[in-house]
Coordinates of C-alpha atoms in Angstrom, one line a residue:
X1 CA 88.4 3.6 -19.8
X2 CA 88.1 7.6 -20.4
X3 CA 86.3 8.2 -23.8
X4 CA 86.4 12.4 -24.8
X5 CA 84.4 13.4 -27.8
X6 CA 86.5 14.8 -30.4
X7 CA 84.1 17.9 -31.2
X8 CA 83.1 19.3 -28.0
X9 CA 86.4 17.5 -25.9
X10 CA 83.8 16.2 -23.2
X11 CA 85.1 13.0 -21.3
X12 CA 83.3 10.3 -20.6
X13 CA 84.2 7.1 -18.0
X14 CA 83.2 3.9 -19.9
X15 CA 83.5 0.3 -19.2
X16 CA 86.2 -1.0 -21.6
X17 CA 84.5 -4.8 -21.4
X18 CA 81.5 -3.3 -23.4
X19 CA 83.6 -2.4 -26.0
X20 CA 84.3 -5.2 -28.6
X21 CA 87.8 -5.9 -30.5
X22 CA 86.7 -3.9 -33.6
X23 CA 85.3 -1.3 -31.6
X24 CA 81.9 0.4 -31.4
X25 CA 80.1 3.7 -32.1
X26 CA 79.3 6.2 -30.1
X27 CA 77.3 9.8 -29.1
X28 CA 78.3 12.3 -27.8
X29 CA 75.7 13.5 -24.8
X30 CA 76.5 16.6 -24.8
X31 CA 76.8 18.0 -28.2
X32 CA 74.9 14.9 -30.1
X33 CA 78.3 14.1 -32.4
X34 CA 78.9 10.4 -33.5
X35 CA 82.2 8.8 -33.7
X36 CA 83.6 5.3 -33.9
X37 CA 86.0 4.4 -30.4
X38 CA 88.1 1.8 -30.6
X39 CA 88.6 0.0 -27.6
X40 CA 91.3 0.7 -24.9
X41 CA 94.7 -1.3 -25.8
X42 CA 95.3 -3.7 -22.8
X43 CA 98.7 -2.5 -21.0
X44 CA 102.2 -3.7 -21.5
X45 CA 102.8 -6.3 -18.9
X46 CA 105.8 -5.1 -16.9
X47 CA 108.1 -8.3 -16.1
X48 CA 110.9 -7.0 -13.3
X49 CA 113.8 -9.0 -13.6
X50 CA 114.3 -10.5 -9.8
X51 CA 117.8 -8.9 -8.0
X52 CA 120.6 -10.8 -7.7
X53 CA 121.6 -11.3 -4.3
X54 CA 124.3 -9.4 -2.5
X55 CA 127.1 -11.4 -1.7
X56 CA 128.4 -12.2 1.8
X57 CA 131.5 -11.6 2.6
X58 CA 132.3 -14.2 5.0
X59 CA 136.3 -13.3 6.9
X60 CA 138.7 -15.8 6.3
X61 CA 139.5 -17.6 9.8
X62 CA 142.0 -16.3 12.2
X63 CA 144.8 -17.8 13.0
X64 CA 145.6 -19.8 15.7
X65 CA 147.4 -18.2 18.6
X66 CA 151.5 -19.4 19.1
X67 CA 151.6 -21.9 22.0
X68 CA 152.7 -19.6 25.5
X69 CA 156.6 -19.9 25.9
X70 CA 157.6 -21.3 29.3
X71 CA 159.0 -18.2 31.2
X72 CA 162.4 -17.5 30.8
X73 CA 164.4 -18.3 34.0
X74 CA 166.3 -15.4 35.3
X75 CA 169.8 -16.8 36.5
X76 CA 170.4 -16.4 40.2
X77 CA 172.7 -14.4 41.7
X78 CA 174.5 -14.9 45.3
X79 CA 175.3 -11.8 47.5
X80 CA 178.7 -12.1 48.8
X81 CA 178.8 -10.4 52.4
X82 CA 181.9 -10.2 53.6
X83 CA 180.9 -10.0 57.7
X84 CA 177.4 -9.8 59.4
X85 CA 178.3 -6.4 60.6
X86 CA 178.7 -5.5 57.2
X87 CA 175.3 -7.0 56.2
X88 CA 173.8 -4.9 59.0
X89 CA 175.3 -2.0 58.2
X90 CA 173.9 -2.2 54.0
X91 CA 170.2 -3.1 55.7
X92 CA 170.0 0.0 57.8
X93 CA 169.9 2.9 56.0
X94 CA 169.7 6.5 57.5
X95 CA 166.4 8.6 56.4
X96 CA 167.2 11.3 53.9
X97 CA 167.1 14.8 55.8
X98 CA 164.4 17.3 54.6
X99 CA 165.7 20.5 53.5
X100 CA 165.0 24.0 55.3
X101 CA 164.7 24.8 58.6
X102 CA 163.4 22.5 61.5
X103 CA 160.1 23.8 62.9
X104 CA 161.3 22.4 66.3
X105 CA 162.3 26.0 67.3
X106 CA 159.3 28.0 66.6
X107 CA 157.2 25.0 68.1
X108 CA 159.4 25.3 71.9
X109 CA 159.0 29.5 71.4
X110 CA 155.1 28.9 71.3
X111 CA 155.3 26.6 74.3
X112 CA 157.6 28.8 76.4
X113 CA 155.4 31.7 75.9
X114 CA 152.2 29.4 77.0
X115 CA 154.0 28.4 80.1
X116 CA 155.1 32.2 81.0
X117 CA 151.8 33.2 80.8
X118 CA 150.4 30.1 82.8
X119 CA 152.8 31.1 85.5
X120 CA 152.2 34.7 85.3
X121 CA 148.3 34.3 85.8
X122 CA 149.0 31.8 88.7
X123 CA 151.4 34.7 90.6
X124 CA 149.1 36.9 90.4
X125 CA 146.1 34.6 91.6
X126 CA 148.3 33.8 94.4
X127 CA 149.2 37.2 95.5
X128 CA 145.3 38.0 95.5
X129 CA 144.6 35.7 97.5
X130 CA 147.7 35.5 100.2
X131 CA 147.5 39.4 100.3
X132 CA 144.0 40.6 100.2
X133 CA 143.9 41.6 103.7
X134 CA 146.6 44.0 102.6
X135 CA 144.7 44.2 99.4
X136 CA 141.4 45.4 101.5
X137 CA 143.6 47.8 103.3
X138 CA 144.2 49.5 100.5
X139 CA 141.3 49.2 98.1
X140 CA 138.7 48.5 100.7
X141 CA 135.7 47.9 98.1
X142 CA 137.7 44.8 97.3
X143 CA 136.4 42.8 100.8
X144 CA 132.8 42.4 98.8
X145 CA 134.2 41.0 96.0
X146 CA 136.0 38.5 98.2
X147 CA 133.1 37.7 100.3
X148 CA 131.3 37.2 96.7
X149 CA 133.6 34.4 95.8
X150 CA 133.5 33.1 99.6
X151 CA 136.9 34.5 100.6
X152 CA 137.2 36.3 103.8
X153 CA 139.9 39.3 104.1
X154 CA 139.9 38.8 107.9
X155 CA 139.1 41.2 110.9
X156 CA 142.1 39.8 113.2
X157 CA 143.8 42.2 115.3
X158 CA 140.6 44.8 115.4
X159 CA 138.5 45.2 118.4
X160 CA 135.6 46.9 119.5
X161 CA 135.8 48.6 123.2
X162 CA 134.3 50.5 125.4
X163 CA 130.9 50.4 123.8
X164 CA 127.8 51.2 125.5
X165 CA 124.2 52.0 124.4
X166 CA 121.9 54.2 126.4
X167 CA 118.0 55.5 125.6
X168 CA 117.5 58.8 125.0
X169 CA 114.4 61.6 124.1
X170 CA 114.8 62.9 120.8
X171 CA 111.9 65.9 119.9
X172 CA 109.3 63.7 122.0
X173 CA 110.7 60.6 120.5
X174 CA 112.6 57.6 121.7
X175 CA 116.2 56.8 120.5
X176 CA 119.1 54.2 120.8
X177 CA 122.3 55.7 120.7
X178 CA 125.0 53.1 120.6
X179 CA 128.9 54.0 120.9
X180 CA 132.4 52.8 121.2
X181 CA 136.5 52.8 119.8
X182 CA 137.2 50.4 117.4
X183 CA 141.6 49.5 117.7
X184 CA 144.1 48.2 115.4
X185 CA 146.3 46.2 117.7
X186 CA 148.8 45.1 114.0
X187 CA 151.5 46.6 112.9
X188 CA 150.1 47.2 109.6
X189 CA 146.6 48.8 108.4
X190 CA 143.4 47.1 107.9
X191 CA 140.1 48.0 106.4
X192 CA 137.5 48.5 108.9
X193 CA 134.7 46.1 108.5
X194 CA 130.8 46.9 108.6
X195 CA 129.5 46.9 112.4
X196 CA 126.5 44.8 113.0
X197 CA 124.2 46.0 116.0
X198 CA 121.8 43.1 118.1
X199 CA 119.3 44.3 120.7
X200 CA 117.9 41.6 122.7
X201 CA 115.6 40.9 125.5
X202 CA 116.4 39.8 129.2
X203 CA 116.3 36.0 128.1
X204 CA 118.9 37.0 125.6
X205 CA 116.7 36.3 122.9
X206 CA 117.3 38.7 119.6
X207 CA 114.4 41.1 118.9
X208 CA 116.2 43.7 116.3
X209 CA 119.5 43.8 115.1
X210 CA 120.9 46.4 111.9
X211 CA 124.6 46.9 110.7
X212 CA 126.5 50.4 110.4
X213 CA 129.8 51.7 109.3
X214 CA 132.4 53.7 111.1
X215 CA 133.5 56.6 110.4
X216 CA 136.9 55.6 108.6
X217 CA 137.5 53.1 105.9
X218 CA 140.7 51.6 107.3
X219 CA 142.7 52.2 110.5
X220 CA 146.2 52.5 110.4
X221 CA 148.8 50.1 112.9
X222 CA 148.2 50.6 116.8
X223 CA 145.3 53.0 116.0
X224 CA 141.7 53.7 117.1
X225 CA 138.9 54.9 115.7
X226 CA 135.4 55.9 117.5
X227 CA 131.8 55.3 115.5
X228 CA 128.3 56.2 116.9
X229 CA 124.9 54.4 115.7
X230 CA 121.7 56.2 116.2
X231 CA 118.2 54.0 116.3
X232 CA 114.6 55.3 116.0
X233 CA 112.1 54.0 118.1
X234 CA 113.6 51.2 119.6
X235 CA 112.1 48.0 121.2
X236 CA 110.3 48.4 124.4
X237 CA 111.9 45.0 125.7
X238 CA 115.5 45.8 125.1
X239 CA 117.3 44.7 127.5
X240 CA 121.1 44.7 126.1
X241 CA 123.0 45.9 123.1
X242 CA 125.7 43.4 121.4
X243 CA 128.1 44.4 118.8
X244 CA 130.7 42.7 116.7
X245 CA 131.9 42.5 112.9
X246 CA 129.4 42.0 110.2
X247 CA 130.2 38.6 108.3
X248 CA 130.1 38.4 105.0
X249 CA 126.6 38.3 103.6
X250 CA 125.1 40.0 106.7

């Protein structure tokens, strides 16, 4: 219990069980005052009345479900067809039509214009390569690119005649000079192909060969055309000069 002297208000802790009923005196420590304390009235006991209990609310059952019905029968009917051709005729039924215009047209334009082209591009192949001596003729730089794809424009109906080669002293120096006629013997004109030259031995046996051009580029129907080849130096074993058209690649 808390004592607190009444002159000086000083507080004091005290044990209440050394306090009797009629109560007790006591000093003051502090100031020296005497004063008679009762002792500490025991506290109300508190009685807390126990809570009810909620009630629970328990659902009333629920009813039992209706037995199922049996399904209603749905009364038959019986189609009446007069014929089978009728019967045929109700089974089959045309599609509806879709409305607007039919791609069908438009589709055939794009095809037609695929196959034009197709047989445009295979004319044209075809005329390149049943005309390119004609083609050669007249744009000779063409014969490389149809030697490059292994095509040959032809040298039929050219010839090379009255060719010879003889030695000769050129400023102290010895020379080859090689000559001859080269003839169109068509009726149309050719391109004139590259010349190659072949210098062998007695035994026939190759020791030097080069190629050279004439002096046209093509030679007109039933005409002729001369070219001359000059070689430096040649080989003291030649024997013979040989001459004919380059093939392609040499």
């Amino acid at each position: 219990m808390i004592l607190t002297c009444p002159e000086c208000a000083t507080r004091y802790q005290a044990d209440a069980a050394q306090f009797q009923p009629s109560g007790r005196k006591v000093r003051c420590a502090r100031c020296g005052h005497v004063w008679h304390q009762s002792p500490a009235l025991p506290e109300p006991e508190i009685v807390v009345p126990e809570a009810a209990p909620e009630p629970v609310h328990v659902p009333p059952p629920a009813p039992e479900p209706p037995p199922p019905q049996p399904p209603a029968q749905m009364p038959i009917r019986k189609a009446i067809v007069s014929s089978p051709a009728v019967a045929r005729e109700m089974a089959v039924q045309a599609p509806p039509r879709l409305s607007g215009p039919s791609p069908w047209p438009m589709h055939a334009a794009v095809a037609a214009g695929w196959l034009l082209l197709i047989a445009a591009a295979g004319g044209i192949a075809w005329s390149l390569i049943s005309f390119r001596a004609q083609i050669a003729t007249l744009w000779p730089q063409s014969a490389s690119l149809y030697a490059a794809v292994g095509m040959k424009t032809g040298t039929a109906g050219l010839d090379i005649e009255n060719y010879a080669g003889h030695r000769a002293m050129e400023n102290g120096q010895p020379v080859l000079l090689v000559s001859g006629v080269i003839v169109n013997s068509t009726s149309r004109e050719l391109p004139v192909p590259t010349i190659r030259a072949a210098l062998t031995d007695g035994d026939g046996r190759e020791l030097y060969h080069w190629t050279f051009m004439a002096d046209a580029m093509t030679l007109g129907a039933g005409k002729r055309v001369p070219f001359h080849a000059r070689l430096a130096n040649p080989p003291r074993a030649l024997r013979h000069v040989e001459l004919r058209f380059a093939k392609d690649g040499e």
